[in-house]
CSV table of C-alpha atoms in Angstrom, one decimal:
chain,number,residue,atom,x,y,z
A,1,UNK,CA,152.9,122.2,114.2
A,2,UNK,CA,154.0,125.6,115.7
A,3,UNK,CA,157.7,126.5,115.3
A,4,UNK,CA,160.1,127.0,118.2
A,5,UNK,CA,163.1,129.2,118.5
A,6,UNK,CA,165.4,126.3,119.0
A,7,UNK,CA,164.1,124.6,115.9
A,8,UNK,CA,164.4,127.8,113.9
A,9,UNK,CA,168.0,128.3,114.9
A,10,UNK,CA,168.9,124.8,113.7
A,11,UNK,CA,167.5,125.4,110.2
A,12,UNK,CA,170.2,125.5,107.5
A,13,UNK,CA,170.2,126.4,103.8
A,14,UNK,CA,169.7,123.8,101.1
A,15,UNK,CA,170.0,123.8,97.4
A,16,UNK,CA,166.6,125.4,97.0
A,17,UNK,CA,164.4,127.7,99.0
A,18,UNK,CA,162.2,125.7,101.4
A,19,UNK,CA,159.5,126.7,103.9
A,20,UNK,CA,158.8,125.8,107.5
A,21,UNK,CA,155.2,126.5,108.6
A,22,UNK,CA,154.2,128.0,111.9
A,23,UNK,CA,150.5,128.7,112.5
A,24,UNK,CA,147.6,130.6,110.8
A,25,UNK,CA,149.4,131.3,107.6
A,26,UNK,CA,152.8,132.3,109.1
A,27,UNK,CA,155.8,130.5,107.7
A,28,UNK,CA,159.6,130.9,107.5
A,29,UNK,CA,161.3,130.9,104.1
A,30,UNK,CA,164.9,129.5,104.3
A,31,UNK,CA,167.2,130.4,101.4
A,32,UNK,CA,170.3,128.6,100.2
A,33,UNK,CA,172.6,131.1,101.8
A,34,UNK,CA,171.0,130.4,105.2
A,35,UNK,CA,168.9,133.6,105.5
A,36,UNK,CA,165.5,133.1,107.0
A,37,UNK,CA,162.6,135.3,106.0
A,38,UNK,CA,159.2,135.5,107.6
A,39,UNK,CA,156.1,135.4,105.3
A,40,UNK,CA,152.4,135.5,106.0
A,41,UNK,CA,150.1,133.9,103.5
A,42,UNK,CA,146.4,134.8,103.3
A,43,UNK,CA,143.5,134.7,101.0
A,44,UNK,CA,141.4,137.8,100.1
A,45,UNK,CA,138.7,138.2,97.5
A,46,UNK,CA,139.4,134.7,96.1
A,47,UNK,CA,143.1,135.3,95.6
A,48,UNK,CA,146.1,133.9,97.4
A,49,UNK,CA,148.4,136.6,98.7
A,50,UNK,CA,151.5,136.9,100.9
A,51,UNK,CA,153.3,139.7,102.8
A,52,UNK,CA,156.9,139.9,104.0
A,53,UNK,CA,157.2,140.4,107.7
A,54,UNK,CA,161.0,140.5,108.2
A,55,UNK,CA,164.3,138.6,108.6
A,56,UNK,CA,165.0,136.2,111.4
A,57,UNK,CA,166.5,136.8,114.0
A,58,UNK,CA,166.0,140.6,113.5
A,59,UNK,CA,162.3,139.8,113.8
A,60,UNK,CA,161.9,137.1,116.4
A,61,UNK,CA,159.2,134.4,116.5
A,62,UNK,CA,156.9,136.4,118.9
A,63,UNK,CA,157.2,139.6,116.9
A,64,UNK,CA,156.4,137.7,113.7
A,65,UNK,CA,153.3,136.2,115.2
A,66,UNK,CA,152.2,139.7,116.4
A,67,UNK,CA,152.6,141.0,112.9
A,68,UNK,CA,150.6,138.1,111.5
A,69,UNK,CA,147.8,138.7,114.0
A,70,UNK,CA,147.8,142.4,113.1
A,71,UNK,CA,147.5,141.5,109.4
A,72,UNK,CA,144.7,139.0,110.2
A,73,UNK,CA,142.7,141.8,112.0
A,74,UNK,CA,143.1,144.0,108.9
A,75,UNK,CA,141.7,141.2,106.8
A,76,UNK,CA,138.8,140.8,109.1
A,77,UNK,CA,138.1,144.6,108.7
A,78,UNK,CA,138.0,144.2,105.0
A,79,UNK,CA,141.5,145.6,104.4
A,80,UNK,CA,144.4,144.2,102.4
A,81,UNK,CA,147.6,144.1,104.4
A,82,UNK,CA,149.7,144.5,101.3
A,83,UNK,CA,147.8,147.6,100.2
A,84,UNK,CA,147.8,149.1,103.7
A,85,UNK,CA,151.6,148.6,103.8
A,86,UNK,CA,152.0,150.4,100.5
A,87,UNK,CA,149.8,153.2,101.7
A,88,UNK,CA,151.8,153.5,105.0
A,89,UNK,CA,155.1,153.7,103.0
A,90,UNK,CA,153.6,156.4,100.7
A,91,UNK,CA,152.4,158.4,103.8
A,92,UNK,CA,155.8,158.1,105.4
A,93,UNK,CA,157.6,159.1,102.2
A,94,UNK,CA,155.1,162.0,101.8
A,95,UNK,CA,155.8,163.2,105.3
A,96,UNK,CA,159.5,162.8,104.9
A,97,UNK,CA,159.4,165.0,101.8
A,98,UNK,CA,157.3,167.6,103.5
A,99,UNK,CA,159.4,168.8,106.3
A,100,UNK,CA,158.9,172.4,107.4
A,101,UNK,CA,162.0,173.4,105.4
A,102,UNK,CA,160.7,171.7,102.2
A,103,UNK,CA,157.3,173.5,102.5
A,104,UNK,CA,159.0,176.8,103.4
A,105,UNK,CA,161.3,176.6,100.3
A,106,UNK,CA,158.2,175.8,98.2
A,107,UNK,CA,156.4,178.7,99.7
A,108,UNK,CA,159.4,181.0,98.9
A,109,UNK,CA,159.4,179.7,95.3
A,110,UNK,CA,155.8,180.8,95.1
A,111,UNK,CA,156.8,184.2,96.4
A,112,UNK,CA,159.3,184.5,93.6
A,113,UNK,CA,156.6,183.5,91.0
A,114,UNK,CA,154.2,186.0,92.6
A,115,UNK,CA,156.8,188.7,91.7
A,116,UNK,CA,157.8,189.8,95.2
A,117,UNK,CA,160.9,192.0,95.4
A,118,UNK,CA,164.3,190.4,95.5
A,119,UNK,CA,165.0,191.9,98.9
A,120,UNK,CA,161.8,190.2,100.2
A,121,UNK,CA,163.0,186.8,98.9
A,122,UNK,CA,166.4,187.3,100.4
A,123,UNK,CA,164.9,188.1,103.8
A,124,UNK,CA,162.6,185.1,103.6
A,125,UNK,CA,165.5,182.7,102.9
A,126,UNK,CA,167.5,184.4,105.8
A,127,UNK,CA,164.6,183.8,108.2
A,128,UNK,CA,164.3,180.2,107.1
A,129,UNK,CA,168.0,179.8,108.2
A,130,UNK,CA,167.0,181.2,111.6
A,131,UNK,CA,164.4,178.5,111.9
A,132,UNK,CA,166.8,175.7,111.1
A,133,UNK,CA,166.0,173.7,114.4
A,134,UNK,CA,162.6,172.8,113.0
A,135,UNK,CA,163.5,172.8,109.3
A,136,UNK,CA,163.9,169.0,109.1
A,137,UNK,CA,160.8,168.1,111.1
A,138,UNK,CA,157.5,167.1,109.4
A,139,UNK,CA,155.3,170.2,108.9
A,140,UNK,CA,152.2,168.2,109.9
A,141,UNK,CA,153.6,167.1,113.2
A,142,UNK,CA,155.2,170.2,114.6
A,143,UNK,CA,153.7,171.4,117.9
A,144,UNK,CA,153.5,174.9,119.3
A,145,UNK,CA,156.2,174.1,121.9
A,146,UNK,CA,158.7,173.0,119.2
A,147,UNK,CA,158.2,176.2,117.2
A,148,UNK,CA,158.4,178.3,120.3
A,149,UNK,CA,161.7,176.6,121.3
A,150,UNK,CA,163.2,177.6,117.9
A,151,UNK,CA,161.9,181.2,118.4
A,152,UNK,CA,163.2,181.4,121.9
A,153,UNK,CA,166.7,180.5,120.6
A,154,UNK,CA,166.5,183.6,118.5
A,155,UNK,CA,165.3,185.7,121.4
A,156,UNK,CA,168.1,184.5,123.6
A,157,UNK,CA,170.5,186.3,121.2
A,158,UNK,CA,168.6,189.5,121.9
A,159,UNK,CA,167.0,189.4,118.4
A,160,UNK,CA,163.5,190.2,119.5
A,161,UNK,CA,162.4,191.7,116.1
A,162,UNK,CA,163.9,188.8,114.2
A,163,UNK,CA,162.0,186.3,116.5
A,164,UNK,CA,158.8,188.2,115.8
A,165,UNK,CA,159.4,188.2,112.0
A,166,UNK,CA,160.3,184.5,112.2
A,167,UNK,CA,157.0,183.7,113.9
A,168,UNK,CA,155.2,185.6,111.2
A,169,UNK,CA,157.0,183.8,108.4
A,170,UNK,CA,156.5,180.4,110.0
A,171,UNK,CA,152.8,181.2,110.3
A,172,UNK,CA,152.6,181.9,106.6
A,173,UNK,CA,154.4,178.6,105.8
A,174,UNK,CA,152.0,176.7,108.0
A,175,UNK,CA,149.0,178.3,106.4
A,176,UNK,CA,150.4,177.4,103.0
A,177,UNK,CA,150.9,173.8,104.2
A,178,UNK,CA,147.2,173.7,105.4
A,179,UNK,CA,146.0,175.1,102.1
A,180,UNK,CA,148.0,172.5,100.2
A,181,UNK,CA,146.8,169.6,102.3
A,182,UNK,CA,150.0,168.9,104.2
A,183,UNK,CA,149.1,170.2,107.7
A,184,UNK,CA,145.9,170.5,109.7
A,185,UNK,CA,146.5,173.8,111.6
A,186,UNK,CA,149.0,176.6,112.2
A,187,UNK,CA,150.7,176.0,115.5
A,188,UNK,CA,152.1,179.5,115.7
A,189,UNK,CA,148.6,181.0,116.1
A,190,UNK,CA,148.8,180.4,119.9
A,191,UNK,CA,152.3,181.9,120.2
A,192,UNK,CA,151.5,185.6,119.6
A,193,UNK,CA,151.7,186.5,123.2
A,194,UNK,CA,154.7,184.3,124.0
A,195,UNK,CA,157.4,186.4,122.5
A,196,UNK,CA,159.1,189.6,123.8
A,197,UNK,CA,157.7,192.7,122.1
A,198,UNK,CA,160.6,194.6,120.5
A,199,UNK,CA,161.0,198.2,121.3
A,200,UNK,CA,160.0,200.3,118.2
A,201,UNK,CA,163.0,202.2,116.9
A,202,UNK,CA,162.0,205.1,114.6
A,203,UNK,CA,164.4,205.9,111.8
A,204,UNK,CA,166.7,208.8,112.4
A,205,UNK,CA,165.3,212.0,110.8
A,206,UNK,CA,165.8,215.7,110.9
A,207,UNK,CA,162.6,217.4,112.1
A,208,UNK,CA,163.9,220.9,112.8
A,209,UNK,CA,163.5,223.2,109.7
A,210,UNK,CA,166.8,225.0,110.4
A,211,UNK,CA,168.6,221.6,110.6
A,212,UNK,CA,167.1,220.6,107.3
A,213,UNK,CA,168.3,223.8,105.7
A,214,UNK,CA,171.8,223.2,107.0
A,215,UNK,CA,171.7,219.7,105.5
A,216,UNK,CA,170.7,220.9,102.1
A,217,UNK,CA,173.5,223.5,102.1
A,218,UNK,CA,176.0,220.8,103.1
A,219,UNK,CA,174.8,218.6,100.3
A,220,UNK,CA,175.4,221.4,97.8
A,221,UNK,CA,179.0,221.7,99.0
A,222,UNK,CA,179.7,217.9,99.2
A,223,UNK,CA,183.0,217.3,97.6
A,224,UNK,CA,182.7,213.6,97.0
A,225,UNK,CA,181.4,211.7,94.0
A,226,UNK,CA,179.1,213.8,91.8
A,227,UNK,CA,176.5,211.0,91.4
A,228,UNK,CA,176.3,210.7,95.2
A,229,UNK,CA,175.8,214.4,95.5
A,230,UNK,CA,173.0,214.3,92.9
A,231,UNK,CA,171.3,211.4,94.8
A,232,UNK,CA,171.4,213.4,98.0
A,233,UNK,CA,170.0,216.5,96.3
A,234,UNK,CA,167.1,214.5,94.7
A,235,UNK,CA,166.1,212.3,97.6
A,236,UNK,CA,164.6,215.0,100.0
A,237,UNK,CA,162.3,216.3,97.2
A,238,UNK,CA,161.0,212.9,96.1
A,239,UNK,CA,159.8,211.3,99.3
A,240,UNK,CA,160.6,207.8,98.0
A,241,UNK,CA,162.5,205.0,99.7
A,242,UNK,CA,166.3,205.2,98.9
A,243,UNK,CA,166.1,201.8,97.0
A,244,UNK,CA,163.4,203.1,94.7
A,245,UNK,CA,165.6,206.1,93.8
A,246,UNK,CA,168.8,204.1,93.4
A,247,UNK,CA,167.1,201.7,90.9
A,248,UNK,CA,165.2,204.3,88.9
A,249,UNK,CA,165.8,204.1,85.2
A,250,UNK,CA,165.5,206.8,82.5
A,251,UNK,CA,162.6,205.1,80.7
A,252,UNK,CA,160.5,205.6,83.9
A,253,UNK,CA,161.0,209.4,83.8
A,254,UNK,CA,158.8,211.6,81.6
A,255,UNK,CA,159.9,215.2,81.5
A,256,UNK,CA,156.9,216.1,79.2
A,257,UNK,CA,154.4,215.0,81.8
A,258,UNK,CA,156.6,215.7,84.9
A,259,UNK,CA,155.9,212.2,86.2
A,260,UNK,CA,158.2,209.4,87.5
A,261,UNK,CA,156.3,206.1,87.0
A,262,UNK,CA,157.8,203.4,89.3
A,263,UNK,CA,156.7,199.9,88.3
A,264,UNK,CA,155.0,197.7,90.9
A,265,UNK,CA,157.8,195.1,91.1
A,266,UNK,CA,160.1,197.7,92.5
A,267,UNK,CA,157.7,199.0,95.2
A,268,UNK,CA,157.6,197.6,98.7
A,269,UNK,CA,153.8,197.0,98.6
A,270,UNK,CA,153.9,195.8,95.0
A,271,UNK,CA,151.7,198.6,93.8
A,272,UNK,CA,152.8,200.9,90.9
A,273,UNK,CA,153.6,204.4,92.1
A,274,UNK,CA,153.6,207.7,90.3
A,275,UNK,CA,155.7,210.6,91.6
A,276,UNK,CA,155.0,214.2,90.5
A,277,UNK,CA,158.2,216.0,89.5
A,278,UNK,CA,158.6,219.6,90.6
A,279,UNK,CA,160.4,222.2,88.5
A,280,UNK,CA,163.5,221.8,90.8
A,281,UNK,CA,163.5,218.0,90.4
A,282,UNK,CA,163.2,218.3,86.6
A,283,UNK,CA,166.2,220.7,86.5
A,284,UNK,CA,168.3,218.2,88.6
A,285,UNK,CA,167.3,215.4,86.3
A,286,UNK,CA,168.3,217.4,83.3
A,287,UNK,CA,171.7,217.9,84.8
A,288,UNK,CA,171.9,214.2,85.7
A,289,UNK,CA,170.8,213.2,82.2
A,290,UNK,CA,173.9,214.8,80.7
A,291,UNK,CA,176.0,212.5,83.0
A,292,UNK,CA,174.2,209.1,82.8
A,293,UNK,CA,171.4,209.4,80.1
A,294,UNK,CA,169.7,208.6,77.9
A,295,UNK,CA,169.1,205.0,79.1
A,296,UNK,CA,169.8,202.7,82.0
A,297,UNK,CA,170.0,203.7,85.6
A,298,UNK,CA,169.8,207.4,86.4
A,299,UNK,CA,172.2,206.7,89.3
A,300,UNK,CA,174.5,203.9,88.2
A,301,UNK,CA,177.2,202.4,90.3
A,302,UNK,CA,180.6,204.0,90.2
A,303,UNK,CA,182.4,201.1,88.5
A,304,UNK,CA,179.7,199.8,86.1
A,305,UNK,CA,176.5,201.3,84.5
A,306,UNK,CA,174.9,197.9,84.6
A,307,UNK,CA,174.2,198.1,88.3
A,308,UNK,CA,172.6,200.9,90.4
A,309,UNK,CA,174.3,203.0,93.0
A,310,UNK,CA,175.3,201.0,96.1
A,311,UNK,CA,172.8,200.6,98.9
A,312,UNK,CA,175.0,202.3,101.5
A,313,UNK,CA,176.4,205.1,99.4
A,314,UNK,CA,174.1,207.8,100.5
A,315,UNK,CA,174.3,206.9,104.2
A,316,UNK,CA,178.1,206.7,104.0
A,317,UNK,CA,178.1,210.2,102.5
A,318,UNK,CA,176.0,211.5,105.4
A,319,UNK,CA,178.5,210.0,107.8
A,320,UNK,CA,181.4,211.7,106.0
A,321,UNK,CA,179.5,214.9,106.3
A,322,UNK,CA,179.4,214.5,110.0
A,323,UNK,CA,175.9,213.1,110.6
A,324,UNK,CA,175.7,210.1,112.8
A,325,UNK,CA,173.3,207.2,112.2
A,326,UNK,CA,171.3,208.5,115.2
A,327,UNK,CA,170.9,211.9,113.6
A,328,UNK,CA,170.1,211.1,109.9
A,329,UNK,CA,169.5,208.2,107.5
A,330,UNK,CA,168.5,208.3,103.8
A,331,UNK,CA,165.2,206.6,104.7
A,332,UNK,CA,164.6,209.1,107.5
A,333,UNK,CA,164.2,211.9,104.9
A,334,UNK,CA,160.7,210.4,104.3
A,335,UNK,CA,159.9,211.0,108.0
A,336,UNK,CA,161.2,214.6,107.6
A,337,UNK,CA,158.8,215.2,104.6
A,338,UNK,CA,155.8,213.5,106.3
A,339,UNK,CA,156.3,215.4,109.5
A,340,UNK,CA,156.7,218.8,107.9
A,341,UNK,CA,154.0,218.4,105.4
A,342,UNK,CA,151.5,217.4,108.1
A,343,UNK,CA,152.6,220.2,110.3
A,344,UNK,CA,152.1,222.7,107.5
A,345,UNK,CA,148.3,222.2,107.6
A,346,UNK,CA,148.1,222.7,103.9
A,347,UNK,CA,147.7,219.1,102.7
A,348,UNK,CA,145.3,216.3,103.5
A,349,UNK,CA,146.8,213.3,105.4
A,350,UNK,CA,145.6,211.0,102.6
A,351,UNK,CA,147.5,212.9,100.0
A,352,UNK,CA,150.7,212.8,102.1
A,353,UNK,CA,150.2,209.0,102.8
A,354,UNK,CA,149.7,208.4,99.1
A,355,UNK,CA,152.9,210.3,98.3
A,356,UNK,CA,154.8,208.1,100.7
A,357,UNK,CA,153.3,205.0,98.9
A,358,UNK,CA,151.6,203.8,102.0
A,359,UNK,CA,148.9,201.6,100.5
A,360,UNK,CA,145.4,201.8,101.8
A,361,UNK,CA,144.2,198.3,102.8
A,362,UNK,CA,140.7,199.1,101.4
A,363,UNK,CA,141.0,198.3,97.7
A,364,UNK,CA,138.0,200.5,96.7
A,365,UNK,CA,139.2,203.4,98.8
A,366,UNK,CA,142.7,202.9,97.3
A,367,UNK,CA,141.5,203.3,93.8
A,368,UNK,CA,139.4,206.4,94.8
A,369,UNK,CA,142.4,208.0,96.5
A,370,UNK,CA,144.7,207.4,93.6
A,371,UNK,CA,142.6,209.6,91.4
A,372,UNK,CA,141.2,212.0,94.0
A,373,UNK,CA,144.5,213.2,95.4
A,374,UNK,CA,146.6,213.4,92.2
A,375,UNK,CA,146.1,217.1,91.6
A,376,UNK,CA,146.7,217.9,95.3
A,377,UNK,CA,149.9,215.8,95.2
A,378,UNK,CA,151.2,217.7,92.2
A,379,UNK,CA,150.7,221.0,94.0
A,380,UNK,CA,152.1,219.6,97.2
A,381,UNK,CA,155.3,218.3,95.6
A,382,UNK,CA,155.9,221.7,94.0
A,383,UNK,CA,155.2,223.5,97.3
A,384,UNK,CA,157.6,221.1,99.1
A,385,UNK,CA,160.4,221.7,96.7
A,386,UNK,CA,159.9,225.5,97.0
A,387,UNK,CA,159.9,225.1,100.8
A,388,UNK,CA,163.2,223.1,100.7
A,389,UNK,CA,164.8,225.7,98.5
A,390,UNK,CA,163.7,228.4,101.0
A,391,UNK,CA,165.2,226.5,103.9
A,392,UNK,CA,168.4,226.0,102.0
A,393,UNK,CA,168.7,229.7,101.3
A,394,UNK,CA,167.8,231.1,104.7
A,395,UNK,CA,168.8,228.3,107.0
A,396,UNK,CA,165.7,228.6,109.1
A,397,UNK,CA,162.0,227.7,109.0
A,398,UNK,CA,159.8,230.0,107.0
A,399,UNK,CA,156.1,230.5,107.7
A,400,UNK,CA,154.2,227.5,106.4
């Protein structure tokens, strides 16, 4: 006979567990402490099985019957309710352990193993912090609107470039989730036109030859730390990024071959880069070797030789010399070199781009260019150092 709520409420515990049947395999299990648990008994593949439905009164009579009917339909479809429940729990646990933040951190770990630069890893973790509103949500269930909402929060602070970079990072995380079977698609793909396009700000650089000559003379008379002055003397000649010079070590420098070999892990594009060393640069390195050689960083920090020169040291020196951040930055010296070398008309654009370590996306062409333009680059570096010396001496542009 079917149970009724009034009858169920009247049931009390006994010395042993006992059962009160409802209908179609549903029954109530009453424990000595008075707790009442719903169970559904069924037979599948010749075996008796049962499944727990819940505790009364948290699960009422009507709810227990609906759960029983759902289980019966699964059995009719050839499914085992116990196995299906285990699968659902595993899926729920899998989704719970695969939030956007979890997958993003796993993707960042992969970036570390792939050997990406420390600064790239730090930026990736910082961007993940910016995406905190979606970090706890299952990566497989995130919709474009939810991602856009997180990006718009960044935009609302006026951080248009950060929003753009965050969308790009999120896209890489979603693609990684798809590749590892934890998402079906990248919801950021439809958001490319939904963000404000940031205004491109070019790095401050000196482009007038007479201004470059004035800078070089000012550097020669710089009264601050000697290592800072050496860094400012070297940087215009080398065309490298400031971080690449700061972290240079003596074992990378070969005075015999006049080459500075920068390993791939220190380069922005993760490609090893060779820099021809002009006579002027070799002379400066010889002077520097007496101060910081023969091993370790060629430009160590002021307080310890175990670390390179501080990231802001060169720019701070430029500020003390009277140059504002709108006029000159250490990185902007690359723009100075690129502009003047192109304007000279003496060197191919490919040789200049290769000297700036701008990697060609065509792998075959990249290999060809590396060998094809080396001799031209050697000549170009020497010409560039000669030209800088002439600017420093005369304070005005000479005929190219």
